[in-house]
mmCIF file with all atom_site columns, C-alpha atoms in Angstrom:
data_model
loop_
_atom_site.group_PDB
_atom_site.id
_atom_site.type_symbol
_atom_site.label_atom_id
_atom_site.label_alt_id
_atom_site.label_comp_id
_atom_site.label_asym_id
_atom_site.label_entity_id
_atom_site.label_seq_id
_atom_site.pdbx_PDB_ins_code
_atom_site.Cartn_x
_atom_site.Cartn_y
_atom_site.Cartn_z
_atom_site.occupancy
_atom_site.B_iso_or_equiv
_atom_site.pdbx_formal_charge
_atom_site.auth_seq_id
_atom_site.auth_comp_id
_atom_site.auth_asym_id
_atom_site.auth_atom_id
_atom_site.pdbx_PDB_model_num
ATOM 1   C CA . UNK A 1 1   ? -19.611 -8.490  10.990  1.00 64.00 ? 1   UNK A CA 1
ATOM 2   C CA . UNK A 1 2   ? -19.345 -7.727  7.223   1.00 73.00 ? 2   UNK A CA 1
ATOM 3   C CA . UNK A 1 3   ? -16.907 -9.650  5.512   1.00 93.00 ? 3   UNK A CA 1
ATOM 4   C CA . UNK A 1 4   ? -15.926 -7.005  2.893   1.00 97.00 ? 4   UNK A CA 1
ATOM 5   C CA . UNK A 1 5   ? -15.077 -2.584  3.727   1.00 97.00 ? 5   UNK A CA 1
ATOM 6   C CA . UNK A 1 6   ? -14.711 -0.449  1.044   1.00 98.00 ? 6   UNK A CA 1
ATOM 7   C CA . UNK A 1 7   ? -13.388 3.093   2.057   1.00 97.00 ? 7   UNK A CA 1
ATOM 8   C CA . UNK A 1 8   ? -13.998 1.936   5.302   1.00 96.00 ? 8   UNK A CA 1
ATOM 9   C CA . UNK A 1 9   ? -17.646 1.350   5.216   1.00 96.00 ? 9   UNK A CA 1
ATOM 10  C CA . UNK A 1 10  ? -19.620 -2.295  5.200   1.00 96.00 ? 10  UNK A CA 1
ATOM 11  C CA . UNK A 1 11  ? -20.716 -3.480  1.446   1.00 96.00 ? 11  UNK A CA 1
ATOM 12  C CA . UNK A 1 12  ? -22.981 -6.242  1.296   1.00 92.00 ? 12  UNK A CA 1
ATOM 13  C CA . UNK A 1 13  ? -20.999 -8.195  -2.027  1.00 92.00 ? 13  UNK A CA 1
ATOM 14  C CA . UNK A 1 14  ? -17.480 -7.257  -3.473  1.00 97.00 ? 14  UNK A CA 1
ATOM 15  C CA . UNK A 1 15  ? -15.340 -8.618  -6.388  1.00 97.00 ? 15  UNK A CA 1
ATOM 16  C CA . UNK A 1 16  ? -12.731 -9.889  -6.526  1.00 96.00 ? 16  UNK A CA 1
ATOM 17  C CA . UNK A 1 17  ? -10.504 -7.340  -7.984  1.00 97.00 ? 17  UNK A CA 1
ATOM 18  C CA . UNK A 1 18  ? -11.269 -3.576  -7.031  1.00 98.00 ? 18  UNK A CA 1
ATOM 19  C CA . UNK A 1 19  ? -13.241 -2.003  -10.342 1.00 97.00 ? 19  UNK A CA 1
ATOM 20  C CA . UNK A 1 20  ? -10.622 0.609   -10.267 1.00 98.00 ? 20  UNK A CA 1
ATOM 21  C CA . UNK A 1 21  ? -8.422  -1.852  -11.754 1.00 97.00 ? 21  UNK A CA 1
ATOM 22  C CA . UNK A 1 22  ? -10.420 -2.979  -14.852 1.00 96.00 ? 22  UNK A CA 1
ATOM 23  C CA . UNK A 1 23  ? -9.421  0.881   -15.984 1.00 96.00 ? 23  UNK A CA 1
ATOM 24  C CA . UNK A 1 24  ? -5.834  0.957   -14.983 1.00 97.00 ? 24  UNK A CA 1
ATOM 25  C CA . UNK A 1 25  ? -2.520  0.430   -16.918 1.00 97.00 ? 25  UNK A CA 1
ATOM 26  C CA . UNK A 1 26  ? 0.207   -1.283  -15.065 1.00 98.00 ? 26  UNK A CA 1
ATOM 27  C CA . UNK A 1 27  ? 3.049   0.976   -14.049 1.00 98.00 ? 27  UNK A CA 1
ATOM 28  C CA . UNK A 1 28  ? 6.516   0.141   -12.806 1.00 98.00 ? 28  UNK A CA 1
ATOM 29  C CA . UNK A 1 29  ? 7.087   -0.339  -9.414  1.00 98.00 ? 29  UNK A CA 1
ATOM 30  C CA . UNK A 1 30  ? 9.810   1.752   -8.414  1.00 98.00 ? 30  UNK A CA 1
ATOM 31  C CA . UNK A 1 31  ? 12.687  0.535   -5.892  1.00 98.00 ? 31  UNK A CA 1
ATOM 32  C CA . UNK A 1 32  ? 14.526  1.206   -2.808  1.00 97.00 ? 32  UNK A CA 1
ATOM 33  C CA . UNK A 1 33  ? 17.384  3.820   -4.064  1.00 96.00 ? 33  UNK A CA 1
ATOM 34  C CA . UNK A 1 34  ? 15.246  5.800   -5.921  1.00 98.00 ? 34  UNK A CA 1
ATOM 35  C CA . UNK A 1 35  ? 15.097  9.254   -4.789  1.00 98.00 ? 35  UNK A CA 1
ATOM 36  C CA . UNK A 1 36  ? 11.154  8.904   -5.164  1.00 98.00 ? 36  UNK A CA 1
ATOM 37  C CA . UNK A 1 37  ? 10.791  6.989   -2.538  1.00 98.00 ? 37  UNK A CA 1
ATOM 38  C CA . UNK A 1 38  ? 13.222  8.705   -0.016  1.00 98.00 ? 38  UNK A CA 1
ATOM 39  C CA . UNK A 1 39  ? 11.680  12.135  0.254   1.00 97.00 ? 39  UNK A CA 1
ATOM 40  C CA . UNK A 1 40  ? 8.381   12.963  1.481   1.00 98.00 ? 40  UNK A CA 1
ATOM 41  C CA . UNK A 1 41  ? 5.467   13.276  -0.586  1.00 98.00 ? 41  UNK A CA 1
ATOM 42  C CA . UNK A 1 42  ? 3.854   16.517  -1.532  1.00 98.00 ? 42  UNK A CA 1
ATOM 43  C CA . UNK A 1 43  ? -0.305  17.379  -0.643  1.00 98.00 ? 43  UNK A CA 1
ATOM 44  C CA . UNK A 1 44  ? -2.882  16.306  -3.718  1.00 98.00 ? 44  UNK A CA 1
ATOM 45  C CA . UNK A 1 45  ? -4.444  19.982  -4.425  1.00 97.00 ? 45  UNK A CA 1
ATOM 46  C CA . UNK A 1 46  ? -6.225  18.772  -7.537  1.00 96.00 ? 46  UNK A CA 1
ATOM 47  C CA . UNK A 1 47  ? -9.301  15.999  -7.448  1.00 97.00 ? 47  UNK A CA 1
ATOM 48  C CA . UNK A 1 48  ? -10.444 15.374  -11.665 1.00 96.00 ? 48  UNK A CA 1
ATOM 49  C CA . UNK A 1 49  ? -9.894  12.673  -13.750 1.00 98.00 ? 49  UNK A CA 1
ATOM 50  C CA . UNK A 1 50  ? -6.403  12.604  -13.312 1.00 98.00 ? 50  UNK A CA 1
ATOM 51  C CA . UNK A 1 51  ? -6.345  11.386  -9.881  1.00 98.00 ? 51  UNK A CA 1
ATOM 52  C CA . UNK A 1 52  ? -8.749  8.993   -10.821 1.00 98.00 ? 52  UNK A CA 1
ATOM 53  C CA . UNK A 1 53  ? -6.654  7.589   -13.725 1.00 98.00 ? 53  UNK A CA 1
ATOM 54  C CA . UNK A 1 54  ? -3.633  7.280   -11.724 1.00 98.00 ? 54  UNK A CA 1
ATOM 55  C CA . UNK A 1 55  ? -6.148  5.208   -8.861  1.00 98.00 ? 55  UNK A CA 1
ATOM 56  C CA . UNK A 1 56  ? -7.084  3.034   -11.421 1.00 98.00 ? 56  UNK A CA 1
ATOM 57  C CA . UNK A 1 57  ? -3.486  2.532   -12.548 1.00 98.00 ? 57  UNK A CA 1
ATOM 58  C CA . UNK A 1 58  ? -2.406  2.117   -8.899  1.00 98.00 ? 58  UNK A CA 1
ATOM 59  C CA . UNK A 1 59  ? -4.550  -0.940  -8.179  1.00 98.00 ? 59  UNK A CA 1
ATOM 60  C CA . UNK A 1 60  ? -4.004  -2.682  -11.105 1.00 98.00 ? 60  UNK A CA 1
ATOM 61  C CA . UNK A 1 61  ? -0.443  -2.206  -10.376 1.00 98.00 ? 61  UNK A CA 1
ATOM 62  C CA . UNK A 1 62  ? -0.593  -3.774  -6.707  1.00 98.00 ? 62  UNK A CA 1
ATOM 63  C CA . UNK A 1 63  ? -2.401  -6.541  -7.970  1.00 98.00 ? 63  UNK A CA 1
ATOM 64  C CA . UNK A 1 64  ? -0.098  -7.680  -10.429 1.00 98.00 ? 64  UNK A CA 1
ATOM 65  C CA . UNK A 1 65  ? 2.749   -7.352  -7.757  1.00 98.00 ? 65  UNK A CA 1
ATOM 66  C CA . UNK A 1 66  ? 0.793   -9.127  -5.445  1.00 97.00 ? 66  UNK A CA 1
ATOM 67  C CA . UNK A 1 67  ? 0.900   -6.475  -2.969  1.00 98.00 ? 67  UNK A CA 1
ATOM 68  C CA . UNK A 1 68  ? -1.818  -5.485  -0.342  1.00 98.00 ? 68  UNK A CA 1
ATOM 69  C CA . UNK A 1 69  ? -1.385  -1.689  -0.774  1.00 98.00 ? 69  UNK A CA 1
ATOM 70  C CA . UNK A 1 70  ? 0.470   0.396   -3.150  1.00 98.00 ? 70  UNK A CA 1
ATOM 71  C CA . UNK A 1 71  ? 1.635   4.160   -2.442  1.00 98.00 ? 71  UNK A CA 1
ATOM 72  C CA . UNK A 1 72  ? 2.107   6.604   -5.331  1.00 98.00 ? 72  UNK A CA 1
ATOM 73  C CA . UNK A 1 73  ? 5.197   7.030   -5.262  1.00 98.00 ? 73  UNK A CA 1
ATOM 74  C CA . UNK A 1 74  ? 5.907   3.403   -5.861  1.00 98.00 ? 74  UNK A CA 1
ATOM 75  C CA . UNK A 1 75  ? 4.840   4.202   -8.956  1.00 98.00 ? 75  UNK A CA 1
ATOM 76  C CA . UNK A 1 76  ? 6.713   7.697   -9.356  1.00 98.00 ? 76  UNK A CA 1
ATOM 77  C CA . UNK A 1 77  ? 4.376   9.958   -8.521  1.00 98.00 ? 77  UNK A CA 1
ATOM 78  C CA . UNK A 1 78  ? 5.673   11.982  -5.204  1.00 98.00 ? 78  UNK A CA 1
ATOM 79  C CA . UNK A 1 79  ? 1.871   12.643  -4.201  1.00 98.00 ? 79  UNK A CA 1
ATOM 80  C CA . UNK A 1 80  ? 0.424   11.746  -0.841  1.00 98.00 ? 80  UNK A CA 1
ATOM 81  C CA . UNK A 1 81  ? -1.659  8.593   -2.119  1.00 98.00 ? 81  UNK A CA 1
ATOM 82  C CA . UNK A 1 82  ? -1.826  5.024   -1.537  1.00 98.00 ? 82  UNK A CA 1
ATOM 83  C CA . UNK A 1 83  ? -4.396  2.342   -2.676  1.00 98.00 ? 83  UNK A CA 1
ATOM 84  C CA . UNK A 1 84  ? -5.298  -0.613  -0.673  1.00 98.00 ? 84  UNK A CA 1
ATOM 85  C CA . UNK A 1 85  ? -6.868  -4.577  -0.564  1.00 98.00 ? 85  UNK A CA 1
ATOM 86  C CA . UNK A 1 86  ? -5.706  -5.551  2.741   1.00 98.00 ? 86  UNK A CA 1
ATOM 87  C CA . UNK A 1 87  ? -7.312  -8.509  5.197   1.00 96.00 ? 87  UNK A CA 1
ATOM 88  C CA . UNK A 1 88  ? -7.557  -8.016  8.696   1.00 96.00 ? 88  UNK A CA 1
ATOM 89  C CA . UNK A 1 89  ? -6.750  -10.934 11.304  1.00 94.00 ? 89  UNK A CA 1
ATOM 90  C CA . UNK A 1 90  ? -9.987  -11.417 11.336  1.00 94.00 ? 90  UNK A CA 1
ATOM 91  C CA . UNK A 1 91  ? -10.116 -12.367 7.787   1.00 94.00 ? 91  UNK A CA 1
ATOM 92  C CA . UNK A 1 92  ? -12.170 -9.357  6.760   1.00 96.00 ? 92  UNK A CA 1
ATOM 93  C CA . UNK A 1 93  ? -11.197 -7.869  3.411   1.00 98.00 ? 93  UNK A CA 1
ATOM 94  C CA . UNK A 1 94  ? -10.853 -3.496  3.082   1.00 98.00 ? 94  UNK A CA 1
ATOM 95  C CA . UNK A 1 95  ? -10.662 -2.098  0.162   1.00 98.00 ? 95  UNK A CA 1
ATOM 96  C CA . UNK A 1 96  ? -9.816  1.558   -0.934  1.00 98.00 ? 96  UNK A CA 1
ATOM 97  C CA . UNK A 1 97  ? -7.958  4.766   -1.428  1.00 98.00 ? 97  UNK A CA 1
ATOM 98  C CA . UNK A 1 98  ? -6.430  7.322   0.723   1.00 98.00 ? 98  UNK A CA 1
ATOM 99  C CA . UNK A 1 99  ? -5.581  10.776  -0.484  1.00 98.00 ? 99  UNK A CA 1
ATOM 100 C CA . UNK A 1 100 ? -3.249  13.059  1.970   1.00 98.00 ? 100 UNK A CA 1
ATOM 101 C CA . UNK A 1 101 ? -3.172  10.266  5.067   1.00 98.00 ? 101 UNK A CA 1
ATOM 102 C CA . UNK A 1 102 ? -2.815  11.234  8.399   1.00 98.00 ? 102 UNK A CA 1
ATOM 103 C CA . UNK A 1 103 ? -1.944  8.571   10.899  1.00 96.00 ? 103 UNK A CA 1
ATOM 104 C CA . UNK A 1 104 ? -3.680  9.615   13.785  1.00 94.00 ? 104 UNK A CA 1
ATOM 105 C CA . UNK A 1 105 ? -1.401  9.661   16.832  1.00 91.00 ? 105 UNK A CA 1
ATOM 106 C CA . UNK A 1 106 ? -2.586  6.472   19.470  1.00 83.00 ? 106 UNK A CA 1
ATOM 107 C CA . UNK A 1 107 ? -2.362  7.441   23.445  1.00 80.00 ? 107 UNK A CA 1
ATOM 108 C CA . UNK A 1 108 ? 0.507   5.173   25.042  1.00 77.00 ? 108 UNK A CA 1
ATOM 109 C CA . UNK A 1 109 ? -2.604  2.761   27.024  1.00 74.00 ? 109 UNK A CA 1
ATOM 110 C CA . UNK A 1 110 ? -4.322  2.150   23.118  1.00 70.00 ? 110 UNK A CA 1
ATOM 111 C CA . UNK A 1 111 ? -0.882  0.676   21.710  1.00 76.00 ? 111 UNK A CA 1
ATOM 112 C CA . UNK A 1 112 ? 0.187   -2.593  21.633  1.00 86.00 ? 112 UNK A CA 1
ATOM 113 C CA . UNK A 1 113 ? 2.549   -3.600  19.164  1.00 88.00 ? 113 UNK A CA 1
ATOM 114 C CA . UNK A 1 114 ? 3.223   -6.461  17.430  1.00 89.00 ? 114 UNK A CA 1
ATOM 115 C CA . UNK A 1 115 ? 6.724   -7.733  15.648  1.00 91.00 ? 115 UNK A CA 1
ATOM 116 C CA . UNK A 1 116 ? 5.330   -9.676  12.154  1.00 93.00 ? 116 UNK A CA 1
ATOM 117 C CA . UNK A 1 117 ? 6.342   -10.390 9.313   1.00 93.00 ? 117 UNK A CA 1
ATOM 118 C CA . UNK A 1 118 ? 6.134   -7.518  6.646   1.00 96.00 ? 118 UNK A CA 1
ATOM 119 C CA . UNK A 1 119 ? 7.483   -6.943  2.765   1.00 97.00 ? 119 UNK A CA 1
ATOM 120 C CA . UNK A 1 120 ? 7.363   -4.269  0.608   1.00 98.00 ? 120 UNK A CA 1
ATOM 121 C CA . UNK A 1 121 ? 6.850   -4.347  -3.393  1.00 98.00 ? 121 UNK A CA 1
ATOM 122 C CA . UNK A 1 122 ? 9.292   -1.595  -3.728  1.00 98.00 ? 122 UNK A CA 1
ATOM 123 C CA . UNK A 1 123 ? 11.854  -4.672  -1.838  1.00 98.00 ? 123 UNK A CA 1
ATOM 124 C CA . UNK A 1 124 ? 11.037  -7.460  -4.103  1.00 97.00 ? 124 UNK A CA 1
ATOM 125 C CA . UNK A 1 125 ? 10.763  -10.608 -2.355  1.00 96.00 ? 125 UNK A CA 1
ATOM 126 C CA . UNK A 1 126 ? 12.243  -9.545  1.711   1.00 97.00 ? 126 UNK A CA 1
ATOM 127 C CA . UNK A 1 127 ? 10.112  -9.940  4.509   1.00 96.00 ? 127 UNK A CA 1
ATOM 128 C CA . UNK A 1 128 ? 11.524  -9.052  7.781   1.00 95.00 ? 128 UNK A CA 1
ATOM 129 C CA . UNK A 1 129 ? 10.135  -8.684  10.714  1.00 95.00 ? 129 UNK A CA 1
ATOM 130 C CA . UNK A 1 130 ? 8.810   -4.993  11.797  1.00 95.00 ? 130 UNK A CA 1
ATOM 131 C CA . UNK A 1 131 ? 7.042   -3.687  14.949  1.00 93.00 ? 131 UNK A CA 1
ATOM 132 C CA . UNK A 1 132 ? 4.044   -2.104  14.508  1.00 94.00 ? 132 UNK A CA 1
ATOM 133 C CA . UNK A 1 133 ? 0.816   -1.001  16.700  1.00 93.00 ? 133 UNK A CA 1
ATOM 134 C CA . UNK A 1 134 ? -2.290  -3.299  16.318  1.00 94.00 ? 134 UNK A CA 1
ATOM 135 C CA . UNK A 1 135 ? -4.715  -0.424  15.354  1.00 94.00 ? 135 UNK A CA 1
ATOM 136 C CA . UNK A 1 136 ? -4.150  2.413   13.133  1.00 96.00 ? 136 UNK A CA 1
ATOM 137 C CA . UNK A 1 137 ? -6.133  5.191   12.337  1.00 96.00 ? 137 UNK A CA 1
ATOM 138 C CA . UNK A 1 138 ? -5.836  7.264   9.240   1.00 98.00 ? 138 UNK A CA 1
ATOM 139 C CA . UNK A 1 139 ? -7.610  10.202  8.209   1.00 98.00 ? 139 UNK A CA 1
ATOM 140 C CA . UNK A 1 140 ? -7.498  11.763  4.719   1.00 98.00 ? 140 UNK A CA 1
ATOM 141 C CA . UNK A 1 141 ? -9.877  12.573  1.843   1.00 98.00 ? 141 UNK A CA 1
ATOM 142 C CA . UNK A 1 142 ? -11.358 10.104  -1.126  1.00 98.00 ? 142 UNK A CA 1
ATOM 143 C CA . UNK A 1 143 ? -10.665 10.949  -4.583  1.00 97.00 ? 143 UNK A CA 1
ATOM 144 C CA . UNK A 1 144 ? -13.761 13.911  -4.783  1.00 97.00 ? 144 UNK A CA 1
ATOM 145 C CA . UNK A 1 145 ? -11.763 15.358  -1.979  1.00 97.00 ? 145 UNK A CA 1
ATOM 146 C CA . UNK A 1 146 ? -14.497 13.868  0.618   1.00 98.00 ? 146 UNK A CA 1
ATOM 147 C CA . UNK A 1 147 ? -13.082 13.626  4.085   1.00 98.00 ? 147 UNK A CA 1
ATOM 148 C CA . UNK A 1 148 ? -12.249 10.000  4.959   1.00 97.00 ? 148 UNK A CA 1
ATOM 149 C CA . UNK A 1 149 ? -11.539 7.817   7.752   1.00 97.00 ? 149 UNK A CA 1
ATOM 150 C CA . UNK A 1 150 ? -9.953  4.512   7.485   1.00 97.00 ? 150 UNK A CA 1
ATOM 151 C CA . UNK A 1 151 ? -9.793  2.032   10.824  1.00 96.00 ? 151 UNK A CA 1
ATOM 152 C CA . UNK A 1 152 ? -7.637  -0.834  10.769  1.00 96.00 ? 152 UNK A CA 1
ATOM 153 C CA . UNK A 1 153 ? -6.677  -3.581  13.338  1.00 95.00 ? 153 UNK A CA 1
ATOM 154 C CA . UNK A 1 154 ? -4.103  -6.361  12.762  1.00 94.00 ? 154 UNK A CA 1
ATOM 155 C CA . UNK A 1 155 ? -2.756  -6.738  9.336   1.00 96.00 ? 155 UNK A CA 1
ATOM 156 C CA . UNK A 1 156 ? -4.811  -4.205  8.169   1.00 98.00 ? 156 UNK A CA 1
ATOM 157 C CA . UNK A 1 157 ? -3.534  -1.929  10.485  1.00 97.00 ? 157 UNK A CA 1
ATOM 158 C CA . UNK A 1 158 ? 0.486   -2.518  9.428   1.00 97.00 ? 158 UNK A CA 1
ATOM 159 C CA . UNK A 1 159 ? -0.317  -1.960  5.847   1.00 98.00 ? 159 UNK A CA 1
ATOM 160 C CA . UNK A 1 160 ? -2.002  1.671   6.956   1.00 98.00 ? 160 UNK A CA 1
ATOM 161 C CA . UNK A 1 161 ? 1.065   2.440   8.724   1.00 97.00 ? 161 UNK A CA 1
ATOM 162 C CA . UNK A 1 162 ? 2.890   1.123   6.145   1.00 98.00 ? 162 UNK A CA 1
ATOM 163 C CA . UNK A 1 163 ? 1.836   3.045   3.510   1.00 98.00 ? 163 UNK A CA 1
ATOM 164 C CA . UNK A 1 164 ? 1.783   6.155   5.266   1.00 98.00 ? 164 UNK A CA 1
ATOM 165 C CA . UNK A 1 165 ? 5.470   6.007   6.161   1.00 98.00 ? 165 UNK A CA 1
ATOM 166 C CA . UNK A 1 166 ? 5.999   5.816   2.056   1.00 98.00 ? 166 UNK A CA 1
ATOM 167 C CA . UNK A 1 167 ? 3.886   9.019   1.553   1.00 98.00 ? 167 UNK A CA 1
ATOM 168 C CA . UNK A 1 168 ? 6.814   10.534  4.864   1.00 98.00 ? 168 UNK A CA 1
ATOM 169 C CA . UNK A 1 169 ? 8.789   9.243   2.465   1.00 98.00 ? 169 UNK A CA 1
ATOM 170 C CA . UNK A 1 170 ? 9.780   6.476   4.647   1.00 98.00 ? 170 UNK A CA 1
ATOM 171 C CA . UNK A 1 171 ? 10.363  2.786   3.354   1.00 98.00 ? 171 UNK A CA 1
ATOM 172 C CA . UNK A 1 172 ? 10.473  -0.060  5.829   1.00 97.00 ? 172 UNK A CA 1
ATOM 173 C CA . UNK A 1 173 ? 13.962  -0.712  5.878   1.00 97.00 ? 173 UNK A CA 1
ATOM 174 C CA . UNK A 1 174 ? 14.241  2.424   7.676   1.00 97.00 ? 174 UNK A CA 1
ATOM 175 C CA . UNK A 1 175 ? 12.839  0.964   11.029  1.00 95.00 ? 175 UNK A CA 1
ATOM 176 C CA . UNK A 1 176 ? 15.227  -1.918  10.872  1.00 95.00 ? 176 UNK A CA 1
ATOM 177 C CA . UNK A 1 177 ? 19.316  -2.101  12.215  1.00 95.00 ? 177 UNK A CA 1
ATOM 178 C CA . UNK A 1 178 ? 21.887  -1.619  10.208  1.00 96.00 ? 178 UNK A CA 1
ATOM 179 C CA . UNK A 1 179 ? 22.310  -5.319  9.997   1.00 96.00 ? 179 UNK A CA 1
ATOM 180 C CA . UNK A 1 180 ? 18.329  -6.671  9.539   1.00 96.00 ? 180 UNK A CA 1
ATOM 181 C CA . UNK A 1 181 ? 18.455  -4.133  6.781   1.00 96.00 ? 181 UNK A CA 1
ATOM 182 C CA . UNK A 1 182 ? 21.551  -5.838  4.827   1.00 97.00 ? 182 UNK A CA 1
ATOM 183 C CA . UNK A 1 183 ? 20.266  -8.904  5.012   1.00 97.00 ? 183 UNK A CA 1
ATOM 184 C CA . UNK A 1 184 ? 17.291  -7.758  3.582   1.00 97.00 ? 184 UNK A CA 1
ATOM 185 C CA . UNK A 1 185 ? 18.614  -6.054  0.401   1.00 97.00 ? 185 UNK A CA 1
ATOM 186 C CA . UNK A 1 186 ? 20.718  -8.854  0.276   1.00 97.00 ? 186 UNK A CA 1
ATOM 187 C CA . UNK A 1 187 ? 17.601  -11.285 0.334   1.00 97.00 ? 187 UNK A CA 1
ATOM 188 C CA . UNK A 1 188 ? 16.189  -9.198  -2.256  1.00 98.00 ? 188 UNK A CA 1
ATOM 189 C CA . UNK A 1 189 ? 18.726  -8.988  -4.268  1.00 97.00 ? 189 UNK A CA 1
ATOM 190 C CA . UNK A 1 190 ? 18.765  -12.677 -4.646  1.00 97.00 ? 190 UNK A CA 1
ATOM 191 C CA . UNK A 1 191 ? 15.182  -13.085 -5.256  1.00 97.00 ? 191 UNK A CA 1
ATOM 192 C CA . UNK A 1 192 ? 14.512  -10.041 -7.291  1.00 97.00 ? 192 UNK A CA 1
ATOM 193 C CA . UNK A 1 193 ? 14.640  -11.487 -10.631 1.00 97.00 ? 193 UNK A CA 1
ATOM 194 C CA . UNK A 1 194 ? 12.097  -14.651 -9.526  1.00 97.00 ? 194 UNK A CA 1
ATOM 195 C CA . UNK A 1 195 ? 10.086  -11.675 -8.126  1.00 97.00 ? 195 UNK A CA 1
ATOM 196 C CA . UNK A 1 196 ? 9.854   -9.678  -10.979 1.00 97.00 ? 196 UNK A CA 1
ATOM 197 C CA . UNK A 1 197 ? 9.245   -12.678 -13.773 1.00 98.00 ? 197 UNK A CA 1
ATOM 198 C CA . UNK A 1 198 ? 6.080   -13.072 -12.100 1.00 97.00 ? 198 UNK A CA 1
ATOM 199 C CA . UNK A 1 199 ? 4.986   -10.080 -11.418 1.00 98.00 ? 199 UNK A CA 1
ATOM 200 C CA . UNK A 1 200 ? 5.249   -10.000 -15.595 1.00 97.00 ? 200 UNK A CA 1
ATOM 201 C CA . UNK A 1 201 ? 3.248   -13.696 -15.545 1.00 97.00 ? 201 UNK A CA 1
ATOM 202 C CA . UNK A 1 202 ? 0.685   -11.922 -14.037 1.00 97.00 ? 202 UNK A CA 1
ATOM 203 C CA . UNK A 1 203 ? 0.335   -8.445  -15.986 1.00 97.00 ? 203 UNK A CA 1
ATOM 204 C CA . UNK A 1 204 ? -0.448  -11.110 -19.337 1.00 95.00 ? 204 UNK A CA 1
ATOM 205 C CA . UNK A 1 205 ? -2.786  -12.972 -17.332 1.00 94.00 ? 205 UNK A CA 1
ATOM 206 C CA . UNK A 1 206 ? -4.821  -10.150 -15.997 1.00 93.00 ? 206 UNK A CA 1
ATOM 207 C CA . UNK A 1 207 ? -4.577  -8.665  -19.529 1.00 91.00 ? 207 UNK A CA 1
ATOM 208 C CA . UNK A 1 208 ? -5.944  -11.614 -21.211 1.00 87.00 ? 208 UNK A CA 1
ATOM 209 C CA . UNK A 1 209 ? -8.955  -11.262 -18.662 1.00 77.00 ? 209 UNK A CA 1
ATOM 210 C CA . UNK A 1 210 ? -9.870  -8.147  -20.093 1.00 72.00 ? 210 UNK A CA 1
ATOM 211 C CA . UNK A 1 211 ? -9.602  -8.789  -23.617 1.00 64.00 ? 211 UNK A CA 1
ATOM 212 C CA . UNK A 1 212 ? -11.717 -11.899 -23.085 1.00 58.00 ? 212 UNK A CA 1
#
């Protein structure tokens, strides 16, 4: 099998940062509160150079936060959009972006879910853990407006659900009890600013890449 998937088809060599990033900015990462992230996310009705800009910012974004997908409006944009570099349990590597995802529903006999650990950058440093089905399926369009579908099992397949409940406006917390979701805020809370410092450690460092 192909070690590497980028917008959900096989490539034979990858780096190891998405390109998209080499012409992004890095934007803040909005947080749990803010109405952004609390309401759902409006269509993308216009693919130019705009949407391609705000890609590019996007990944370079999720890779300073360290995060394996990033949805727009963790960033502030209410748009249905999220970017992705996400293993698999297999250890296979996707790559991409979805515009206007659709989780496809699975039939009751095709799910199997499994309670793992998950965090979200807009939750600086909780993990809890969520259930979530082994496979997702997510159908949307590529920046052009192509038609696109995305397969993911495992890991891969959490952070597709993931990110789609962000663009339902949906965080993670949302799935948890009223107590598992205290004690992550609280768990946050305490780790926020440690989170956040090097999140900042890394912005310089992939800066100083591209000046050198």
């Amino acid at each position: 099998m192909p070690s590497v998937f980028v917008q959900g088809r096989p490539v034979a060599a990858y780096p190891p940062l998405a390109p998209e990033a080499g012409r992004g900015s890095v934007r803040r990462v909005t947080e749990v509160g803010e109405e952004v992230l609390h309401k759902p996310c409006r269509d993308v009705t216009e693919f130019g150079p705009d949407l391609a800009a705000l890609i590019d910012d996007m990944f370079r974004t999720m890779y300073v936060a360290e995060g394996a997908g990033l949805a727009a409006n963790q960033v502030g944009f209410g748009l249905r959009l999220f970017v992705y570099d996400c293993p698999d349990d297999d250890g296979v590597r996707h790559v991409g972006h979805i515009v206007n995802p659709v989780l496809e529903p699975l039939a009751p006999a095709a799910r199997r879910l499994l309670e793992e650990g998950e965090g979200c950058l807009s939750v600086p440093g909780a993990v809890v853990a969520v259930p979530r089905p082994d496979r997702a399926v997510v159908h949307g369009r590529d920046r052009d407006g192509e038609p696109l579908r995305v397969e993911g099992t495992g890991y891969f397949a959490r952070c597709l659900a993931h990110e789609t409940d962000h663009v339902n406006g949906r965080v993670y917390l949302d799935r948890l009890s009223t107590r598992e979701r205290k004690a992550a805020l609280r768990r946050s809370a305490d780790r926020r600013a440690e989170v956040l410092a090097r999140r900042d450690v890394n912005a310089r460092a992939l800066d100083e890449g591209r000046e050198g």
